[in-house]
Each structure stands twice: as structure tokens, then as C-alpha cells.
CSV table of C-alpha atoms in Angstrom, one decimal:
chain,number,residue,atom,x,y,z
A,1,UNK,CA,55.5,144.0,66.8
A,2,UNK,CA,53.2,141.0,67.3
A,3,UNK,CA,53.4,138.5,70.1
A,4,UNK,CA,56.1,135.8,69.7
A,5,UNK,CA,54.0,133.2,71.6
A,6,UNK,CA,50.2,132.9,72.0
A,7,UNK,CA,48.6,132.7,75.4
A,8,UNK,CA,47.5,129.2,74.5
A,9,UNK,CA,51.1,128.2,73.7
A,10,UNK,CA,52.4,129.6,77.0
A,11,UNK,CA,49.6,128.0,78.9
A,12,UNK,CA,50.5,124.6,77.4
A,13,UNK,CA,54.2,125.0,78.2
A,14,UNK,CA,53.4,125.9,81.8
A,15,UNK,CA,51.0,123.0,82.3
A,16,UNK,CA,51.9,120.1,80.0
A,17,UNK,CA,55.4,119.5,81.2
A,18,UNK,CA,55.3,118.2,84.8
A,19,UNK,CA,57.4,120.6,86.8
A,20,UNK,CA,58.9,117.9,89.0
A,21,UNK,CA,60.1,116.0,85.8
A,22,UNK,CA,61.6,119.3,84.4
A,23,UNK,CA,63.4,120.0,87.7
A,24,UNK,CA,64.9,116.5,88.1
A,25,UNK,CA,65.5,115.2,84.6
A,26,UNK,CA,65.8,118.2,82.3
A,27,UNK,CA,67.4,120.8,84.6
A,28,UNK,CA,69.4,118.4,86.8
A,29,UNK,CA,68.4,120.2,90.0
A,30,UNK,CA,69.1,118.0,93.1
A,31,UNK,CA,65.8,116.6,94.3
A,32,UNK,CA,64.5,114.1,96.9
A,33,UNK,CA,61.4,112.7,98.4
A,34,UNK,CA,61.1,113.9,102.0
A,35,UNK,CA,58.1,113.0,104.2
A,36,UNK,CA,56.3,111.9,101.0
A,37,UNK,CA,56.8,115.2,99.3
A,38,UNK,CA,59.0,115.9,96.3
A,39,UNK,CA,61.6,118.5,97.3
A,40,UNK,CA,64.3,120.2,95.2
A,41,UNK,CA,67.2,122.4,95.9
A,42,UNK,CA,65.9,126.0,95.4
A,43,UNK,CA,68.0,127.6,92.7
A,44,UNK,CA,67.8,131.0,94.5
A,45,UNK,CA,68.5,130.2,98.1
A,46,UNK,CA,70.0,126.7,97.9
A,47,UNK,CA,67.7,125.2,100.5
A,48,UNK,CA,65.5,122.1,100.3
A,49,UNK,CA,62.5,123.9,101.9
A,50,UNK,CA,60.5,123.5,98.7
A,51,UNK,CA,57.5,121.7,97.3
A,52,UNK,CA,55.6,121.0,94.1
A,53,UNK,CA,51.9,121.2,93.7
A,54,UNK,CA,51.0,118.7,90.9
A,55,UNK,CA,47.5,120.1,90.7
A,56,UNK,CA,48.7,123.5,89.6
A,57,UNK,CA,52.1,122.4,88.3
A,58,UNK,CA,53.8,125.1,90.3
A,59,UNK,CA,56.7,124.9,92.7
A,60,UNK,CA,57.4,127.0,95.7
A,61,UNK,CA,60.4,127.7,98.0
A,62,UNK,CA,59.1,128.4,101.5
A,63,UNK,CA,62.4,129.8,102.7
A,64,UNK,CA,62.8,132.6,100.0
A,65,UNK,CA,59.0,132.6,99.4
A,66,UNK,CA,59.3,132.4,95.6
A,67,UNK,CA,56.8,130.6,93.3
A,68,UNK,CA,58.0,129.1,90.0
A,69,UNK,CA,56.3,127.8,86.9
A,70,UNK,CA,58.1,125.8,84.2
A,71,UNK,CA,59.2,129.0,82.4
A,72,UNK,CA,60.5,130.7,85.5
A,73,UNK,CA,62.5,127.6,86.5
A,74,UNK,CA,64.2,127.4,83.1
A,75,UNK,CA,65.0,131.2,83.1
A,76,UNK,CA,66.6,130.9,86.5
A,77,UNK,CA,68.4,127.6,86.1
A,78,UNK,CA,69.7,128.1,82.6
A,79,UNK,CA,70.2,131.8,83.0
A,80,UNK,CA,68.2,132.6,79.9
A,81,UNK,CA,65.7,135.2,78.9
A,82,UNK,CA,62.0,134.5,78.5
A,83,UNK,CA,62.1,133.8,74.8
A,84,UNK,CA,65.0,131.4,75.0
A,85,UNK,CA,63.4,129.6,77.9
A,86,UNK,CA,60.1,129.2,76.0
A,87,UNK,CA,62.0,127.9,73.0
A,88,UNK,CA,63.8,125.4,75.3
A,89,UNK,CA,60.5,124.2,76.7
A,90,UNK,CA,59.1,123.8,73.2
A,91,UNK,CA,62.0,121.4,72.4
A,92,UNK,CA,61.0,119.3,75.4
A,93,UNK,CA,57.3,119.3,74.6
A,94,UNK,CA,57.6,118.8,70.9
A,95,UNK,CA,61.0,117.0,70.3
A,96,UNK,CA,60.1,115.8,66.8
A,97,UNK,CA,59.2,119.3,65.6
A,98,UNK,CA,62.4,120.8,67.0
A,99,UNK,CA,64.7,118.2,65.5
A,100,UNK,CA,65.6,116.8,68.9
A,101,UNK,CA,63.4,113.7,68.8
A,102,UNK,CA,63.9,110.2,67.6
């Protein structure tokens, strides 16, 4: 069986959707700016001991020591598998192609 998604597609989904925007606007995770840093409620431990690195587009919880990319975050927050999470992110990145755009 061939790959469902190319490495290039996955790279684009992990890096083209700003993770702080995904967290706050798409997934509806409680978030705030604290000491000049974007923080969000960790979906695993429910603490605000988190941060986002805009340079790498990764997020981290310092309490439970987990790192998240956009795909990981969707899998956890929407309780979906990898394929469903990737398809969800594709609808955000390409709304016109998925039929969800204007």
C-alpha cells in the first residue's frame, strides 16, 4: 500500500498553519498572553505551563514535557487518528479545495 500523504504535504501542514492560530481559533483551546508569551491550556495535563516557538511552529508543555506539532495537537484535541487529523488540517490550509471556503 502506498503512502496516503507525501512528506512534502505533511511538512506543509506542520509548518504553514501557525500553531498558535490553530490552538486558539480552530481548536478552541483556552489561551492567553502571559509575560509576553503565548500560553495555552495543555490538552494532556490541563496546565498553562506551555509555550509556542514561532520559529519552529512547535508547542511545548513544560509540566508534562510533551512537544506538539499541528498534527499532534489535532489528534489529541479532536480525539482523531493521524489520517483524520491530516485531512482536517488540509481543510484549514486549502478551504476552497475541500469545499469549506467561500
